[in-house]
mmCIF file of C-alpha atoms and ligand atoms in Angstrom:
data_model
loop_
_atom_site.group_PDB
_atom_site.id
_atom_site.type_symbol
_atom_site.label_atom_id
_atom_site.label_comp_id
_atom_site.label_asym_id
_atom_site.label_seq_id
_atom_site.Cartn_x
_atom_site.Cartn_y
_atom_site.Cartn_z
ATOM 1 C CA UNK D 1 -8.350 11.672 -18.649
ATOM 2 C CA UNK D 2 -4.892 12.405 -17.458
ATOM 3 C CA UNK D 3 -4.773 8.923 -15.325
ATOM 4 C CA UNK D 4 -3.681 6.801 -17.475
ATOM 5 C CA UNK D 5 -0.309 8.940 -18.908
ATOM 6 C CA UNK D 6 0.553 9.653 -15.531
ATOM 7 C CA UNK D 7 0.490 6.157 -14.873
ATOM 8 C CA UNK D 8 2.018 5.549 -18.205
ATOM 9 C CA UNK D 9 4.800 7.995 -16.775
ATOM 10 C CA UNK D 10 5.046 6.532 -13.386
ATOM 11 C CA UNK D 11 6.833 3.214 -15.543
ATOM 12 C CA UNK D 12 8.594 5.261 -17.733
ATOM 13 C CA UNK D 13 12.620 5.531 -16.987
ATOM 14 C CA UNK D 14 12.813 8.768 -18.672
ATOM 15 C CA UNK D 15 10.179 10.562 -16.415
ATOM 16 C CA UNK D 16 11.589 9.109 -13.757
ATOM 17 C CA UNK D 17 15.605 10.104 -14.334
ATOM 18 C CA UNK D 18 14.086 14.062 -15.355
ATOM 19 C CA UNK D 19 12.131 14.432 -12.221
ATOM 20 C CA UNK D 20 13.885 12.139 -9.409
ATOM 21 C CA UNK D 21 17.618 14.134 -10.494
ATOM 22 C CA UNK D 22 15.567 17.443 -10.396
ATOM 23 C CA UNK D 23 16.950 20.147 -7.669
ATOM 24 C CA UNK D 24 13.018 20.946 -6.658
ATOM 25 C CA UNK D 25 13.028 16.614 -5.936
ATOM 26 C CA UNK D 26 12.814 17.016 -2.436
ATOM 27 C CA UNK D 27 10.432 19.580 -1.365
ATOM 28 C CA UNK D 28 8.587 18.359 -3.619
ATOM 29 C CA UNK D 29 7.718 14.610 -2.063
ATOM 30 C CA UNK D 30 7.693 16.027 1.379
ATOM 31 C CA UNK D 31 4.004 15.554 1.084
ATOM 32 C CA UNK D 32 3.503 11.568 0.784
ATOM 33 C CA UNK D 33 6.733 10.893 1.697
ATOM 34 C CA UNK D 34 8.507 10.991 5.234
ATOM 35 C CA UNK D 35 11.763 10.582 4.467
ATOM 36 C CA UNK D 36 14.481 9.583 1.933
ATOM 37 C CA UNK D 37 15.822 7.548 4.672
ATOM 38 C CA UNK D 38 14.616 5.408 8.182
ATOM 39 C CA UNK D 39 17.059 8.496 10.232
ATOM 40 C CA UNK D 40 15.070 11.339 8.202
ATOM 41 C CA UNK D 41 11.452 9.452 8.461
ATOM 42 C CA UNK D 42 11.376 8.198 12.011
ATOM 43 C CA UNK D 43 10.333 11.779 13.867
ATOM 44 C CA UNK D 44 7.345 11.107 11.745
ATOM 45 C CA UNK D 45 7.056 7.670 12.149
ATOM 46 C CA UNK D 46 7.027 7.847 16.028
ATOM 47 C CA UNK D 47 4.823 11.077 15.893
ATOM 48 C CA UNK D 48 1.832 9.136 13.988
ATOM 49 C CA UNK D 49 2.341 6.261 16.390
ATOM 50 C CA UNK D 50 1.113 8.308 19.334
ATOM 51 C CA UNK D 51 -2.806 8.181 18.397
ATOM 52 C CA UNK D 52 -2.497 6.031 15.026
ATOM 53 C CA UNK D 53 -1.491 2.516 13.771
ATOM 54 C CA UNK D 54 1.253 2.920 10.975
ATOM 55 C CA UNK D 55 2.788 -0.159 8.394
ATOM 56 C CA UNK D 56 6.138 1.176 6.393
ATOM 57 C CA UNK D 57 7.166 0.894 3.286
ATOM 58 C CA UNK D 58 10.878 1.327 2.166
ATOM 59 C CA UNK D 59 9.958 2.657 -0.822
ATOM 60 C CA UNK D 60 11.399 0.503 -4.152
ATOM 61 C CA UNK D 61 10.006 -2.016 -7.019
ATOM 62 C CA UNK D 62 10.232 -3.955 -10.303
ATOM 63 C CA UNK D 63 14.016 -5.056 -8.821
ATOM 64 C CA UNK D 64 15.670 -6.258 -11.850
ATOM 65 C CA UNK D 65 18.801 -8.413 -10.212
ATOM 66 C CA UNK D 66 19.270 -10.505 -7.208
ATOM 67 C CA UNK D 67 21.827 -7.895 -5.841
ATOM 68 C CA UNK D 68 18.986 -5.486 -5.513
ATOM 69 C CA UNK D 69 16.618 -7.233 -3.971
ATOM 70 C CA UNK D 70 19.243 -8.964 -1.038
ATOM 71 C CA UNK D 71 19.580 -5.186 -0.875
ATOM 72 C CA UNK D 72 15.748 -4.714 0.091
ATOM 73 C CA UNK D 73 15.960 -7.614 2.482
ATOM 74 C CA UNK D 74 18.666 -6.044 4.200
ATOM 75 C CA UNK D 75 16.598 -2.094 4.728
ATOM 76 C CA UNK D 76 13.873 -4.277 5.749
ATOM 77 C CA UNK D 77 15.739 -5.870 8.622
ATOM 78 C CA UNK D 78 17.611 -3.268 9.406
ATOM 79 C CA UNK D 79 14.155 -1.378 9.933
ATOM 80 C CA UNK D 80 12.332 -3.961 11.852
ATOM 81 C CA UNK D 81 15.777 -4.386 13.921
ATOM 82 C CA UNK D 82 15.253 -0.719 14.972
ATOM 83 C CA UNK D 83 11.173 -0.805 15.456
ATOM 84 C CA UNK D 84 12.140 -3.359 18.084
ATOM 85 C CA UNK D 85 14.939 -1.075 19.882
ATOM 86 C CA UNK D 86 12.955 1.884 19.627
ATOM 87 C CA UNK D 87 9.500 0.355 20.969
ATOM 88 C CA UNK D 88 7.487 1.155 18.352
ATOM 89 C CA UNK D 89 7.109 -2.736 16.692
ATOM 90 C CA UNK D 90 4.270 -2.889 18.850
ATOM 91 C CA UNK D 91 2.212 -0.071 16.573
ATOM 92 C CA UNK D 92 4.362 -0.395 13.493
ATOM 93 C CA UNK D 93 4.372 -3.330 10.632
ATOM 94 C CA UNK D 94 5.458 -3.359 7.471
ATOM 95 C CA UNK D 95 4.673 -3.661 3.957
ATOM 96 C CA UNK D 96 6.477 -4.604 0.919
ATOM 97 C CA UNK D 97 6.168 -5.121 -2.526
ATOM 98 C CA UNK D 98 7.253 -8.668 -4.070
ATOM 99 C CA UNK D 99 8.670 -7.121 -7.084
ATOM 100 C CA UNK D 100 10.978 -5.199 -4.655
ATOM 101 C CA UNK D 101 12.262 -8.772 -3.464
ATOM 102 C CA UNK D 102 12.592 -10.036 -7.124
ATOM 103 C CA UNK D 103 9.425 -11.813 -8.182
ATOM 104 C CA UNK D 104 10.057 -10.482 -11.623
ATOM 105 C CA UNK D 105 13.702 -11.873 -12.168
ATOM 106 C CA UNK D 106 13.782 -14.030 -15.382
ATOM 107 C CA UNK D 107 15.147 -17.027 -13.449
ATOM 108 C CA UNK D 108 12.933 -18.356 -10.556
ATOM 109 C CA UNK D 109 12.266 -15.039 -9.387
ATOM 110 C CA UNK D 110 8.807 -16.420 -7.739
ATOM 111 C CA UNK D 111 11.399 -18.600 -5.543
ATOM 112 C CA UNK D 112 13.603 -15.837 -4.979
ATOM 113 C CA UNK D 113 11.102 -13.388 -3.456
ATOM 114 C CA UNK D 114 9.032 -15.840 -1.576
ATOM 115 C CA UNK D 115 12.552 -16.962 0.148
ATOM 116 C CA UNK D 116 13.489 -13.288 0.558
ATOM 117 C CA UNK D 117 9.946 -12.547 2.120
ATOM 118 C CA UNK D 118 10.274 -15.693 4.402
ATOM 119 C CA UNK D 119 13.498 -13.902 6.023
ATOM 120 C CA UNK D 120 11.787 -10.519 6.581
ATOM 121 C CA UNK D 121 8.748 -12.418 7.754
ATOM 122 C CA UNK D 122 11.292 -13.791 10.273
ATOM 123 C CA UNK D 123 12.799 -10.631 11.344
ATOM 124 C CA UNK D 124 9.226 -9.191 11.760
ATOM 125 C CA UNK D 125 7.928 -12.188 14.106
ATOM 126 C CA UNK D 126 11.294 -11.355 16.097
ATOM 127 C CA UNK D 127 10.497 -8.188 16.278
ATOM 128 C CA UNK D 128 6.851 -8.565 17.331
ATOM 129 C CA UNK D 129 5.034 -6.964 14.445
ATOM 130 C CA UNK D 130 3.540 -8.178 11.457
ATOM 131 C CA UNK D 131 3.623 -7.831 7.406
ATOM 132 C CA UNK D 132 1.657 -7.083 4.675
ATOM 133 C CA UNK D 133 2.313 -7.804 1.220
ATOM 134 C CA UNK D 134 1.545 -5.126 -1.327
ATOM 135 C CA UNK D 135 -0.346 -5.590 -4.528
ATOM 136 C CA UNK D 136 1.029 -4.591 -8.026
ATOM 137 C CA UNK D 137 -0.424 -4.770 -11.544
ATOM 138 C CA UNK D 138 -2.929 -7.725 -12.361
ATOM 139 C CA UNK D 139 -0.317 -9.447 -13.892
ATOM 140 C CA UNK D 140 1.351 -10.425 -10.258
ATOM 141 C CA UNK D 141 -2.040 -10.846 -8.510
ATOM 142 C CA UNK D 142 -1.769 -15.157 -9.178
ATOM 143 C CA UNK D 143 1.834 -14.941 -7.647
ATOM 144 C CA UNK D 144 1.430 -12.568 -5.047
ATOM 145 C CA UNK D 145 -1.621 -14.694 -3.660
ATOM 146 C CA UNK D 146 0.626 -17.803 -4.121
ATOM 147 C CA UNK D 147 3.119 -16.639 -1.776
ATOM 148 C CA UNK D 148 1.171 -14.933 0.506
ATOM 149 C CA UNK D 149 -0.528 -18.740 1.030
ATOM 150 C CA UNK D 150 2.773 -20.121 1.596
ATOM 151 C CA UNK D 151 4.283 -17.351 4.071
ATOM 152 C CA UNK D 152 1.033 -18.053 5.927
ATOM 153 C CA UNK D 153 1.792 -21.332 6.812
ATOM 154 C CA UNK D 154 4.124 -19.977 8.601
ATOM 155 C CA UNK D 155 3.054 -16.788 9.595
ATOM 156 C CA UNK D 156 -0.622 -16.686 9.509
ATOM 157 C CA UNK D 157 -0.616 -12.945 10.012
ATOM 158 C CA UNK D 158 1.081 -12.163 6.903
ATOM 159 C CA UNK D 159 -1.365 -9.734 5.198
ATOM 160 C CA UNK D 160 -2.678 -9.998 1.677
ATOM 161 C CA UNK D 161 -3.878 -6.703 -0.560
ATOM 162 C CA UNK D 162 -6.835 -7.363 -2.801
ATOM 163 C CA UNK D 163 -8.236 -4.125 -5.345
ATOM 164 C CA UNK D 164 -11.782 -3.590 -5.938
ATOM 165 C CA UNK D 165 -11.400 -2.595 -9.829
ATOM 166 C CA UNK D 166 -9.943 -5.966 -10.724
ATOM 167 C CA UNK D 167 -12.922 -8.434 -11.564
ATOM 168 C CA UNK D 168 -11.722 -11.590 -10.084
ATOM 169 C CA UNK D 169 -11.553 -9.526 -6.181
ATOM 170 C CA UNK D 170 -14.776 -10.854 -5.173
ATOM 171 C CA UNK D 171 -14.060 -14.217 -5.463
ATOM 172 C CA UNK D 172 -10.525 -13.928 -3.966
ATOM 173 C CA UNK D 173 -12.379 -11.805 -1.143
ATOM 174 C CA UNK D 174 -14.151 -15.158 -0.460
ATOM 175 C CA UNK D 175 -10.831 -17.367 -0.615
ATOM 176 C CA UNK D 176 -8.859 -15.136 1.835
ATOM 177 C CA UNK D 177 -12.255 -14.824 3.995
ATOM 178 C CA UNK D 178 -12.764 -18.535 4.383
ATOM 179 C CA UNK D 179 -8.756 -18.610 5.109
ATOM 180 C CA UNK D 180 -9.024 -16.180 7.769
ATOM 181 C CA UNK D 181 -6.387 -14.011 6.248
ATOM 182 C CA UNK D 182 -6.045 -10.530 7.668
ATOM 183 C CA UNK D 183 -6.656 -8.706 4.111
ATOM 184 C CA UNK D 184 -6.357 -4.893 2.885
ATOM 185 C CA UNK D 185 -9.028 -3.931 0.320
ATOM 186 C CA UNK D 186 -7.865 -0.945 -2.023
ATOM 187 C CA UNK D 187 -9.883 -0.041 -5.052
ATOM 188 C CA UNK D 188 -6.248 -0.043 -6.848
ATOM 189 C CA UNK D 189 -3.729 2.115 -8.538
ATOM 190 C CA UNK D 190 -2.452 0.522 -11.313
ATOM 191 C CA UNK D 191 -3.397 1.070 -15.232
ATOM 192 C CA UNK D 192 -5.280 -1.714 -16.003
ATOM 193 C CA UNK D 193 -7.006 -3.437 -19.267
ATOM 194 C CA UNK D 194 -10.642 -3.669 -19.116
ATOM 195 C CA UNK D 195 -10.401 -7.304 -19.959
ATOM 196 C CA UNK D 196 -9.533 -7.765 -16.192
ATOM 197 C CA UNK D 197 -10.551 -4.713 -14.721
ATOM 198 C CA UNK D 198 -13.621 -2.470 -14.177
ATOM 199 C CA UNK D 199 -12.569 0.974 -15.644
ATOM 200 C CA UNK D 200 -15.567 2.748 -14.762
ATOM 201 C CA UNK D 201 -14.908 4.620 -11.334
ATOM 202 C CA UNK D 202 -19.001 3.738 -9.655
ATOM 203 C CA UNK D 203 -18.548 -0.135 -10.872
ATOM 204 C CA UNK D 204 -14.873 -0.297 -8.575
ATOM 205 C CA UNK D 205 -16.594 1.471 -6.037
ATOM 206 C CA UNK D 206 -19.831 -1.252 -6.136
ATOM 207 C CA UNK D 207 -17.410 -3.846 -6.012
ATOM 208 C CA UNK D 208 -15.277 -2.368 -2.976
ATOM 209 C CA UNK D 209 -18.953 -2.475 -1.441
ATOM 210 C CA UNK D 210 -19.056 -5.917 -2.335
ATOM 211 C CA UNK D 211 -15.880 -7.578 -0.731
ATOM 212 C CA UNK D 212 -15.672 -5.568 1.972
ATOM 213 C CA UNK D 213 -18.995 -7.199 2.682
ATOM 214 C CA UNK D 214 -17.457 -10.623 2.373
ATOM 215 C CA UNK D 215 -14.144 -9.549 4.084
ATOM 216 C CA UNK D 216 -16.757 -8.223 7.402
ATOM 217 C CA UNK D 217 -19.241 -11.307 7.295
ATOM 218 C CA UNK D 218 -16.517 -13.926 6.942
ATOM 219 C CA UNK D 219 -13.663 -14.780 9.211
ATOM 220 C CA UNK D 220 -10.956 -11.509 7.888
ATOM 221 C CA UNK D 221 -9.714 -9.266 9.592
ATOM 222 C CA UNK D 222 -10.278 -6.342 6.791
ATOM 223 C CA UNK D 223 -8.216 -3.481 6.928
ATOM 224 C CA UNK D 224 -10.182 -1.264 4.689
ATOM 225 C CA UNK D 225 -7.962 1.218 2.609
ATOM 226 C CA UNK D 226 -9.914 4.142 1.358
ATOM 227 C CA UNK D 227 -9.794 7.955 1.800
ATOM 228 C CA UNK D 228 -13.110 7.925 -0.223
ATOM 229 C CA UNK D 229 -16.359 9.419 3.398
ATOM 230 C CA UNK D 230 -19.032 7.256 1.188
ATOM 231 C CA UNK D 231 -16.812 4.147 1.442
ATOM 232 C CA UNK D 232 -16.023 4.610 4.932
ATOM 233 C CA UNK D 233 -19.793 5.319 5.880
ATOM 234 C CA UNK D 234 -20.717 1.970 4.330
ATOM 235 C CA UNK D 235 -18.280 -0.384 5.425
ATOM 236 C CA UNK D 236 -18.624 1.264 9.054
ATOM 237 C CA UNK D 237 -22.732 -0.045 8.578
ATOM 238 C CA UNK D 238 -21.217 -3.320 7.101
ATOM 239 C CA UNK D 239 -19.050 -4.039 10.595
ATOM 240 C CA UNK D 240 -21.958 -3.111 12.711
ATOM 241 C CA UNK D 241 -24.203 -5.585 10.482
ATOM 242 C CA UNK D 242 -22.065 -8.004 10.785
ATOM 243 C CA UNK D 243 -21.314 -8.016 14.511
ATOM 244 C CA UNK D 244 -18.119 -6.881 14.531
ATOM 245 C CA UNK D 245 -16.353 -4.561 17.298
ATOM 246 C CA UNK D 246 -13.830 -1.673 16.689
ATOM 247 C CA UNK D 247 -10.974 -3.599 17.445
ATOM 248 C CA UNK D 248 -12.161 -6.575 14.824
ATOM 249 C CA UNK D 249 -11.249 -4.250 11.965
ATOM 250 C CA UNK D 250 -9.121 -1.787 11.198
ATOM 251 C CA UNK D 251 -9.171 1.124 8.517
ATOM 252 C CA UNK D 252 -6.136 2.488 6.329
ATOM 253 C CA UNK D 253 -4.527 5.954 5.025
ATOM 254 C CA UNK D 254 -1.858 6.813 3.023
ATOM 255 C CA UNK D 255 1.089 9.889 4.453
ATOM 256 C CA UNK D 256 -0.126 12.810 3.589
ATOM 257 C CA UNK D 257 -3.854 12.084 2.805
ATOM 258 C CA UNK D 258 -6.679 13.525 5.197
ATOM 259 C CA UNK D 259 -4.804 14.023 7.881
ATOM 260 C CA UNK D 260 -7.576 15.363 9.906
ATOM 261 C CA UNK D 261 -10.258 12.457 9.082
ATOM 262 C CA UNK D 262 -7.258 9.874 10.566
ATOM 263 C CA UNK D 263 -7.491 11.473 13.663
ATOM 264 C CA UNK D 264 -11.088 11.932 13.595
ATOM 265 C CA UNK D 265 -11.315 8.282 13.207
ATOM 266 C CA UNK D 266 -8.611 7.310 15.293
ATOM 267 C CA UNK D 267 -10.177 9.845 18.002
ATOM 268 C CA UNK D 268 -13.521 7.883 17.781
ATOM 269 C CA UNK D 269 -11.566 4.681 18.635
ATOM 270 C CA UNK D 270 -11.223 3.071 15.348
ATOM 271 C CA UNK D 271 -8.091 1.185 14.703
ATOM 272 C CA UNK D 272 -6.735 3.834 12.559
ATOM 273 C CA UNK D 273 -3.173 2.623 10.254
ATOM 274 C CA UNK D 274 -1.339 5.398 8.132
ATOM 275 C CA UNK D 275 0.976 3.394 5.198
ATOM 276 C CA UNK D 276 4.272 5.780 5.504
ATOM 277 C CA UNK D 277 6.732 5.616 2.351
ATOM 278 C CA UNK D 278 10.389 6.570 2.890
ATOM 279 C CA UNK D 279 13.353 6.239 0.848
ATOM 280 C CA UNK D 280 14.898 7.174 -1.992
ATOM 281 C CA UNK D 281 13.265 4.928 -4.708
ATOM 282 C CA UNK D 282 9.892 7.160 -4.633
ATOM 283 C CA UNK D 283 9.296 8.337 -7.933
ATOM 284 C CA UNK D 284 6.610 5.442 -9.501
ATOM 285 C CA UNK D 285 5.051 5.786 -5.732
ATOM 286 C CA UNK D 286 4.664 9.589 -6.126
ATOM 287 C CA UNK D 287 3.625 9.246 -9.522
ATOM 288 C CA UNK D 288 0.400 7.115 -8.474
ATOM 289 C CA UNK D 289 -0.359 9.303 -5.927
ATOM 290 C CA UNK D 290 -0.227 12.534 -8.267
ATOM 291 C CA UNK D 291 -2.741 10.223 -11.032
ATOM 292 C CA UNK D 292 -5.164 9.776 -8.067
ATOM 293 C CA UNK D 293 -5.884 13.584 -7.632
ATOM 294 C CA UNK D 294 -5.834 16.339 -10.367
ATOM 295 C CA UNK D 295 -5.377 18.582 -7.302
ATOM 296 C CA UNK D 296 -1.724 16.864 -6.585
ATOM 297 C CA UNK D 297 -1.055 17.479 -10.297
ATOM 298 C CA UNK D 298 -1.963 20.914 -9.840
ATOM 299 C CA UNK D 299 0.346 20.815 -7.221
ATOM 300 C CA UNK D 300 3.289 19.228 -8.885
ATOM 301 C CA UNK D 301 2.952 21.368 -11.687
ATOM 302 C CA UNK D 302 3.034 24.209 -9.765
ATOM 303 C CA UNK D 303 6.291 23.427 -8.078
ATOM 304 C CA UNK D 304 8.200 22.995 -11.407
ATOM 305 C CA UNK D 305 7.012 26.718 -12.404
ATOM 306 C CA UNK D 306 7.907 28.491 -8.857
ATOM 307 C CA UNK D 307 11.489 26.608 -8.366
HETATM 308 P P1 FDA G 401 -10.528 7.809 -4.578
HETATM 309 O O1 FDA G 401 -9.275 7.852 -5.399
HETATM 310 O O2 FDA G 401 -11.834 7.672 -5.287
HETATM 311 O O3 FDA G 401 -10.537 9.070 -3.631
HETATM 312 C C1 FDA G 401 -11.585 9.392 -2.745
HETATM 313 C C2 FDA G 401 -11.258 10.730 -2.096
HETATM 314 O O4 FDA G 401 -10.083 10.588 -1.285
HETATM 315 C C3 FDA G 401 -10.882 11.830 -3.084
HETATM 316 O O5 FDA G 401 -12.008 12.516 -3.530
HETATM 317 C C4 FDA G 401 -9.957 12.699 -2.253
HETATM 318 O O6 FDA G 401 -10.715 13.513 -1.397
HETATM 319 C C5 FDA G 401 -9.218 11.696 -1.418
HETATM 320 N N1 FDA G 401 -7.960 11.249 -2.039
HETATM 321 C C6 FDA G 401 -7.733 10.048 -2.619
HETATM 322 N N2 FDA G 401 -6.455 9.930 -3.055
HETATM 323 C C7 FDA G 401 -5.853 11.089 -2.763
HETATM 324 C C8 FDA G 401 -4.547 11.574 -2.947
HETATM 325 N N3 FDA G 401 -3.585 10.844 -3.547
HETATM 326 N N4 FDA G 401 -4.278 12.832 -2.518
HETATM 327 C C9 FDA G 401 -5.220 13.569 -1.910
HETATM 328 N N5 FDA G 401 -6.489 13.143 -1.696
HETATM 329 C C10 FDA G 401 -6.811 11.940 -2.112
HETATM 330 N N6 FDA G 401 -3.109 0.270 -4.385
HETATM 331 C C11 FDA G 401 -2.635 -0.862 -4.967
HETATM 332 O O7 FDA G 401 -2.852 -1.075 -6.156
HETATM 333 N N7 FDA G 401 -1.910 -1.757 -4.224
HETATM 334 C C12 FDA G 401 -1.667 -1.593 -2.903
HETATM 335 O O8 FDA G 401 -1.015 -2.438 -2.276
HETATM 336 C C13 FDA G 401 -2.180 -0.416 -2.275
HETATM 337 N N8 FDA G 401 -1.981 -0.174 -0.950
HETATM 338 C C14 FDA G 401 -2.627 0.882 -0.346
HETATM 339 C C15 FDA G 401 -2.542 1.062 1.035
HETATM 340 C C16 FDA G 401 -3.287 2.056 1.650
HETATM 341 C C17 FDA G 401 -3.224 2.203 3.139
HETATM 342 C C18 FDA G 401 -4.116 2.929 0.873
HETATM 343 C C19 FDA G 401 -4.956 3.977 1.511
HETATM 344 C C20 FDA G 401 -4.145 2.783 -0.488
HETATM 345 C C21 FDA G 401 -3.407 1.789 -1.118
HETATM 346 N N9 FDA G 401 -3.424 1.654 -2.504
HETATM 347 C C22 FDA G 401 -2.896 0.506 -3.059
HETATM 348 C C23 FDA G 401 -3.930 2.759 -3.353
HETATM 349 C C24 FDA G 401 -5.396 2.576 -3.698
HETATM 350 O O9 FDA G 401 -5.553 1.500 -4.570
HETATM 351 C C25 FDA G 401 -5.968 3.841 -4.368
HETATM 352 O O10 FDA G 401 -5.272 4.107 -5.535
HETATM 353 C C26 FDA G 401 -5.933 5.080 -3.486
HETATM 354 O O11 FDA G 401 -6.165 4.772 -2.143
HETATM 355 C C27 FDA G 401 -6.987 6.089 -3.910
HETATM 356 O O12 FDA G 401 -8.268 5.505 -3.818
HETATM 357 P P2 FDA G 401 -9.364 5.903 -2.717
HETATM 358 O O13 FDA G 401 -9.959 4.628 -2.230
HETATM 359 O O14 FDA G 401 -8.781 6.732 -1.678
HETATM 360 O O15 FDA G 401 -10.514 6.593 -3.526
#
């Protein structure tokens, strides 16, 4: 019930100047976020490295100006820069959202962030890790699949995010598995119409069921993104089924989510990868993250009583 105005919220510039100037700000991320900067996240960072997989995210979207975006380009280097100098490229890749690199400008902003992406793909194969390219609202999904073909001729291990609630997924689940694509299946955290999306929660789980079925018989390498034990019970069976080994697949966390069921899995020799935000541009992040759970809302609300 309260999913949708917290997700309603997460867009809204109000929310976001009340609660992202707030005093409590801080503590109050600490949770799903490791840092507000690469300095302040990295003890984490290199701590989840020792027994876990991790892809980063400097945290920022919906860029509205090229200045902005060159801006992104520039924390992304800089990071993958330093995952080469520290040693942990080899364990750490990143992840990064289109509309952070200006796919929504009014003028060629498709160009502009598949050019921008291209250079951070670059600084990634220099470093020796790889990138994944987040998924937004429907409306992106055409574009973001666009580029992500394109940056693959180039970089075949650019990742690609599909989301189980959207209708079309299966059939893109086929596309990307007949490309070979290495592809991260979400169920999706975005508001979406029902035109486009399944909005009933056991439908987006069938169809998770479904492509990760495609992803595990065809040629993918699916990184499955879930926190939800059924999901990971089935599309452990699924990988089995299909032949696959624990290194042919990987599964996928977020900071700050079931901490102890990453290491379980990591422990049993899964390929275990924890997606770690940092940086200051958290709110719409942290907002999706608190419309997931009520418990984080009972959790958020509780901080703005006790501070
Ligand atoms: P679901 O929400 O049904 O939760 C199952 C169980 O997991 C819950 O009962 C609870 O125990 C636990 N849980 C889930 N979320 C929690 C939370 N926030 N706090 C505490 N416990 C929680 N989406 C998108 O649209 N585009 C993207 O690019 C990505 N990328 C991405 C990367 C990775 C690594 C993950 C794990 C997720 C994403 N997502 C995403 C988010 C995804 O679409 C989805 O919103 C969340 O993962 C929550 O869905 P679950 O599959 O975990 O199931």
């Amino acid at each position: 019930m309260l999913r949708r105005p917290l997700l309603a919220a997460a867009r809204s510039t109000r929310c976001r100047q009340l609660i992202e100037h707030a005093p409590f700000a801080s503590a109050l991320i600490e949770r799903f976020v490791a840092g507000q900067n690469l300095a302040e996240a990295l003890p984490a960072i290199s701590a989840l490295a020792q027994d876990r997989l991790v892809t980063l995210d400097h945290l920022g979207e919906d860029v509205t100006d090229a200045e902005t975006a060159e801006d992104t380009v520039q924390a992304y280097t800089q990071l993958l820069a330093e995952l080469d100098r520290t040693g942990l490229a080899e364990r750490v890749e990143v992840s990064v959202k289109l509309s952070a690199l200006g796919q929504a400008l009014p003028q060629d902003g498709e160009r502009i962030a598949l050019a921008n992406a291209r250079r951070i793909c670059a600084a990634a194969q220099d470093a020796g890790t790889t990138v994944t390219l987040d998924m937004e609202d429907h409306t992106t999904t055409d574009s973001t699949l666009d580029i992500h073909a394109k940056l693959r001729a180039d970089y075949p291990w650019v990742g690609a995010v599909v989301q189980s609630y959207l209708r079309r997924t299966e059939q893109d689940c086929r596309d990307l598995a007949a490309a070979g694509a290495r592809v991260r299946l979400c169920k999706g955290a975005y508001d979406e119409p029902a035109s486009v999306a399944y909005r009933n929660q056991q439908d987006v789980d069938r169809s998770y069921v479904r492509c990760a079925r495609v992803l595990m018989q065809g040629s993918a390498y699916p990184m499955i993104a879930t926190h939800d034990p059924r999901l990971i019970g089935i599309t452990q069976a699924l990988a089995v089924e299909s032949g696959r080994g624990l290194e042919d697949f990987e599964f996928q966390m977020l900071y700050g989510v079931r901490d102890t069921e990453q290491r379980r899995l990591a422990a049993a020799g899964n390929r275990m990868r924890v997606y770690v935000p940092y940086g200051q541009e958290w709110y719409g992040y942290y907002m999706r993250r608190i419309a997931e759970r009520p418990a984080n809302l009972a959790f958020f609300l509780r901080s703005l009583v006790t501070r």
